[in-house]
Short mmCIF file of C-alpha atoms in Angstrom, two decimals:
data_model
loop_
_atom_site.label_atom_id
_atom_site.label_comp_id
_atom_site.label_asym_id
_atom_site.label_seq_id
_atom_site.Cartn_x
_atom_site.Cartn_y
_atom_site.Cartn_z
CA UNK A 758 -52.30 134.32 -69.42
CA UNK A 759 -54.23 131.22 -68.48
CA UNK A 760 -53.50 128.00 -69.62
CA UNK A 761 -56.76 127.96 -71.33
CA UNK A 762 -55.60 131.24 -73.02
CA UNK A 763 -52.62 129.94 -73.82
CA UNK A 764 -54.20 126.77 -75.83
CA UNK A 765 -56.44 129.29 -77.53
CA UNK A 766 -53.50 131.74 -78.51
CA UNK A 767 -51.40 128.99 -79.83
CA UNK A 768 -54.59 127.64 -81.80
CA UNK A 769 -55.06 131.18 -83.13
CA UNK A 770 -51.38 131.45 -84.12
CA UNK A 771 -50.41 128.12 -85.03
CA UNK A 772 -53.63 126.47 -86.98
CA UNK A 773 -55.25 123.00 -86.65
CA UNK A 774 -52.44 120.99 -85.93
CA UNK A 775 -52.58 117.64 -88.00
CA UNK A 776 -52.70 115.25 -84.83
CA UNK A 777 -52.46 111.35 -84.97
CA UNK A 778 -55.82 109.73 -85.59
CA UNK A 779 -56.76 106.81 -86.94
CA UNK A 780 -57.26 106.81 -90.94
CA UNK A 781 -54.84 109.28 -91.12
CA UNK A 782 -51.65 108.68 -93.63
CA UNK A 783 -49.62 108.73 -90.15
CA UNK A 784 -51.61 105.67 -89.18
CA UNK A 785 -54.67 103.97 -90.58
CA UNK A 786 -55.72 102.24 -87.32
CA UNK A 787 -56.20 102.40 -83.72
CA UNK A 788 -54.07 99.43 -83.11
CA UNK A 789 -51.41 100.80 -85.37
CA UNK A 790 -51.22 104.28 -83.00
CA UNK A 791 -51.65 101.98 -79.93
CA UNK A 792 -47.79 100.21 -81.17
CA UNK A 793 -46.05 103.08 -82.39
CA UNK A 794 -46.69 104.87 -78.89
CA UNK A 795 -44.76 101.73 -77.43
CA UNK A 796 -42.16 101.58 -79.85
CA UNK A 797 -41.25 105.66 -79.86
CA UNK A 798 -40.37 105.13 -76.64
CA UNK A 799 -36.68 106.32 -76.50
CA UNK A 800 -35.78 106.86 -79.88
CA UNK A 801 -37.39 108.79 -82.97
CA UNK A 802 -39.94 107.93 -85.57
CA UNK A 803 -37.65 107.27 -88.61
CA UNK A 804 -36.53 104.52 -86.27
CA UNK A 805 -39.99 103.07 -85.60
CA UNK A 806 -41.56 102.90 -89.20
CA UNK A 807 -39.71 100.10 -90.38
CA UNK A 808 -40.96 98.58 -87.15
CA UNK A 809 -44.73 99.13 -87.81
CA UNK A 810 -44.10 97.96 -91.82
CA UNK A 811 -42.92 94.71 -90.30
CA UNK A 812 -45.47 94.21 -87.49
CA UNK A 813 -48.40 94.77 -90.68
CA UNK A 814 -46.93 92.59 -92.67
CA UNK A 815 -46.96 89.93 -90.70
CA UNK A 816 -50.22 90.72 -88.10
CA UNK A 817 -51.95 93.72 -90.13
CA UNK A 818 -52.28 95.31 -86.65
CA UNK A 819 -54.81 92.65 -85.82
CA UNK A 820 -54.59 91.76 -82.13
CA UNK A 821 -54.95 88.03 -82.86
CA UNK A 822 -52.74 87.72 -84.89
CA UNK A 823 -50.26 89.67 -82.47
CA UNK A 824 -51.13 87.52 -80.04
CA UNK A 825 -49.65 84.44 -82.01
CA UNK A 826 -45.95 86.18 -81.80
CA UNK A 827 -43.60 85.38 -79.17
CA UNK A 828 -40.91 87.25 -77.36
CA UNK A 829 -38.33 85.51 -79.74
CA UNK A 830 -40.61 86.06 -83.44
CA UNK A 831 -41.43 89.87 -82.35
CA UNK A 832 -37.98 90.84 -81.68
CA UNK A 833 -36.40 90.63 -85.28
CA UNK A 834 -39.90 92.78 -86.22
CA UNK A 835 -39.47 95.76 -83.91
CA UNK A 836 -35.14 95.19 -83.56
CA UNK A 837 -35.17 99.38 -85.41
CA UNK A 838 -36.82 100.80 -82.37
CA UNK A 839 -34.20 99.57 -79.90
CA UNK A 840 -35.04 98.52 -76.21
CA UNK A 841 -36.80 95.65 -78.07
CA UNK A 842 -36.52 93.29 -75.04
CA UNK A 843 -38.80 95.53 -72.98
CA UNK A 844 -41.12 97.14 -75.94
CA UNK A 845 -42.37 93.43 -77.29
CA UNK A 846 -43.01 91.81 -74.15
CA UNK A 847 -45.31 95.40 -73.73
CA UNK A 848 -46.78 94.91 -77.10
CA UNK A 849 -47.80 91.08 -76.46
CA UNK A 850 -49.15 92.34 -72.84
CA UNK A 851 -51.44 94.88 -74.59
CA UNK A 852 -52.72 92.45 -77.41
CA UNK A 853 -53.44 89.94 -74.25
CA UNK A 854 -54.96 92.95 -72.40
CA UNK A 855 -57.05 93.54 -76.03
CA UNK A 856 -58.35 90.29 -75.90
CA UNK A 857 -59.92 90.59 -72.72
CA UNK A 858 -62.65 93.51 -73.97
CA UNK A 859 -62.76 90.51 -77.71
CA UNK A 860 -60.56 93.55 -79.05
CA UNK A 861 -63.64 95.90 -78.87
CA UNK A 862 -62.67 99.28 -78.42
CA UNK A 863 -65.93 100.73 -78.35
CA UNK A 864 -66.12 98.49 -75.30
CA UNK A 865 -63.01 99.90 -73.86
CA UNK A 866 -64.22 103.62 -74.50
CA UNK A 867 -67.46 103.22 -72.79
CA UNK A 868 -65.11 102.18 -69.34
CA UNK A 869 -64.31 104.99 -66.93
CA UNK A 870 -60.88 106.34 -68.02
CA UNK A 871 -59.16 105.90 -64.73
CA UNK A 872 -59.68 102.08 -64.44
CA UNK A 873 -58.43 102.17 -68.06
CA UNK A 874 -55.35 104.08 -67.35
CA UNK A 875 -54.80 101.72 -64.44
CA UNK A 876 -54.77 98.80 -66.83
CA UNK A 877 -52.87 100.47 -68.90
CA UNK A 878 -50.18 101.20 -66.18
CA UNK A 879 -50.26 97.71 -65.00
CA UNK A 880 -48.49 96.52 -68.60
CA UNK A 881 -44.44 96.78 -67.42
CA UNK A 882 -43.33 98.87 -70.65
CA UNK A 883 -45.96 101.22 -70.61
CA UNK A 884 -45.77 104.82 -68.38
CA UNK A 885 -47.19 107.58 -67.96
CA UNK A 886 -47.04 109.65 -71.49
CA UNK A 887 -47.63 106.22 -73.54
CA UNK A 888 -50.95 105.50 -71.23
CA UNK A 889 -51.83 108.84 -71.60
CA UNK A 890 -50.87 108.82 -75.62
CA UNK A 891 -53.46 105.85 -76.02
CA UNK A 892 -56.13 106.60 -74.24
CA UNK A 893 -56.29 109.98 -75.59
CA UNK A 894 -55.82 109.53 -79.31
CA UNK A 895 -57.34 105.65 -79.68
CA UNK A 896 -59.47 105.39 -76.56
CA UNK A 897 -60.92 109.15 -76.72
CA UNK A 898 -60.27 110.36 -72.75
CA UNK A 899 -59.24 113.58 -73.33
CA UNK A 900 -56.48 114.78 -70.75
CA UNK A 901 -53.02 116.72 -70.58
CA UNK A 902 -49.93 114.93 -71.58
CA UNK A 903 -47.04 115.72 -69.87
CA UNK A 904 -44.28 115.61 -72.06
CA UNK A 905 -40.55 117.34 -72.71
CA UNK A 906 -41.96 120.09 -74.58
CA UNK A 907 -44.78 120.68 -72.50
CA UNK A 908 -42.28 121.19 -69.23
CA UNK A 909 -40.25 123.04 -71.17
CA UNK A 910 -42.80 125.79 -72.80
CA UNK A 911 -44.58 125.94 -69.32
CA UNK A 912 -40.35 126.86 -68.05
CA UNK A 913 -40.27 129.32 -70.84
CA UNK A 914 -43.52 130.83 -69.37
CA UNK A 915 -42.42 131.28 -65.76
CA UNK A 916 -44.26 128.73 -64.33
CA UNK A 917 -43.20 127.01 -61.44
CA UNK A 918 -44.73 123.29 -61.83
CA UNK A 919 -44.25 119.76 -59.90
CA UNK A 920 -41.43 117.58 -60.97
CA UNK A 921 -43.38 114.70 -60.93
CA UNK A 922 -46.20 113.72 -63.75
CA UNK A 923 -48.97 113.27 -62.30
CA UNK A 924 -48.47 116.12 -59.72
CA UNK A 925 -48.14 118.39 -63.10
CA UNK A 926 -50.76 116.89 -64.88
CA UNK A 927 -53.61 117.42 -62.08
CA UNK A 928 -52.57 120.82 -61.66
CA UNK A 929 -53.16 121.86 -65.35
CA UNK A 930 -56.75 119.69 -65.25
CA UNK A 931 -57.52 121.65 -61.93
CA UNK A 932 -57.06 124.77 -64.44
CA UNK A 933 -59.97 124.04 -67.08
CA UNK A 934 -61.99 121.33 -68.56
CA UNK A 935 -61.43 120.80 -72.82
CA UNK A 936 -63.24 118.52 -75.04
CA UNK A 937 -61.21 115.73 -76.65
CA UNK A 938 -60.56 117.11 -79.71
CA UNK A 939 -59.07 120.24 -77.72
CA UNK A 940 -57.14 118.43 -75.55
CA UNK A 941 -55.61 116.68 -78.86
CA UNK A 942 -55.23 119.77 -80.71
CA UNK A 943 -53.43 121.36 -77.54
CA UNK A 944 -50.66 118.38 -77.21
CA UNK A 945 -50.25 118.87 -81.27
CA UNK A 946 -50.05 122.18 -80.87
CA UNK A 947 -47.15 122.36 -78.20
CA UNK A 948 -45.24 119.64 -79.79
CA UNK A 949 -45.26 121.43 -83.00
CA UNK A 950 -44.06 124.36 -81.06
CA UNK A 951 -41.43 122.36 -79.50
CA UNK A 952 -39.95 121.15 -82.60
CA UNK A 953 -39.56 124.39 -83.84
CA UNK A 954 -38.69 126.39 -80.70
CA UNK A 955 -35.69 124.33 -79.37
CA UNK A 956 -33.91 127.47 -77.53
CA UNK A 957 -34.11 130.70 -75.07
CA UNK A 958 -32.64 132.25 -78.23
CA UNK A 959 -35.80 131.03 -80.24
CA UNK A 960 -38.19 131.73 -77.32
CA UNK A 961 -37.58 135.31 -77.66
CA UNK A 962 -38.12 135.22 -81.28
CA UNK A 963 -41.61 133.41 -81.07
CA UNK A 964 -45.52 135.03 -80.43
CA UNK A 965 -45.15 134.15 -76.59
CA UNK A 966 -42.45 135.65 -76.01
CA UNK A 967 -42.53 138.06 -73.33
CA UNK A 968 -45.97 136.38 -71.70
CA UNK A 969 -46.56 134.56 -68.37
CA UNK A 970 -48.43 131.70 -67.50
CA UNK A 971 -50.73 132.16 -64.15
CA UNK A 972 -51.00 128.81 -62.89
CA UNK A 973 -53.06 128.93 -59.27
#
């Protein structure tokens, strides 16, 4: 199968996948998705949400009020994520970067999404799979995020990919062109395979077992 046919069998199989957006009860803002991908970094959600309840109460996810913490105030907020000397410095680098666009994001969407991934990349704290995390689900540039379940279902499939993200990533965009909500569906929809498909053992057990994956 394609990779194209692969989104569309999972799609088939799995369902709409409920995928973070804003005004969802996973998060009711932009902002709010923008923080949690910086403070998942490294550890699980349960370990982020008291996090985020402490960054509302005292900023509700407004980027000027963000921008009046320090490095000392925003560490006690964000101390349940861990690696909080590198995630709040990243957090008071994007509120800065915010402020640059007046915290418009409709501003921000309208730029080209490779100068916005460059900014993005510039903030020390933020990588690949977080850049790609915001832009996609608060910035709307649709693209394929390359993340552990991803390299691992693409394994599963016999496909023989480059170690290195971007090298992966340009070789499944050089494979088809999605629409945003696609592209977000398809990262739901192989992280919700992930989660449940942790094993060879469970491979062999789920609806793709026994395909390929042609990747040119």
């Amino acid at each position: 199968m394609t990779i194209e046919e692969l989104y569309r069998e999972m799609a088939k199989q799995m369902g709409p996948q409920p995928w973070l957006k804003p005004g969802t009860p996973w998060a009711e803002t932009p902002i709010e998705i923008m923080l949690g991908a910086i403070l998942v970094q490294n550890t699980n959600w349960r370990n982020v949400e008291p996090s985020l309840i402490n960054l509302k109460r005292e900023t509700g996810f407004v980027p000027t009020e963000l921008r009046e913490l320090t490095p000392a105030t925003i560490t006690p907020l964000i101390k349940t994520s861990g690696f909080y000397n590198r995630k709040g410095p990243a957090i008071l680098a994007l509120a800065d970067w915010l402020g640059q666009a007046d915290d418009n994001l409709d501003v921000l969407k309208r730029r080209d999404g490779a100068s916005l991934r460059q900014d993005l990349m510039s903030i020390t704290g933020i990588g690949n799979e977080t850049a790609d995390y915001i832009l996609m689900y608060t910035l709307d540039h649709g693209t394929f995020m390359v993340d552990t379940y991803a390299r691992r279902l693409f394994t599963w499939l016999g496909a023989t990919m480059p170690k290195t993200y971007l090298a992966f990533q340009k070789k499944v965009l050089s494979q088809f062109q999605l629409e945003l909500a696609d592209y977000q569906e398809f990262h739901a929809l192989i992280d919700e395979f992930g989660k449940k498909i942790k094993n060879d053992a469970d491979f062999e057990k789920s609806f793709l077992a026994g395909q390929k994956l042609v990747v040119d």
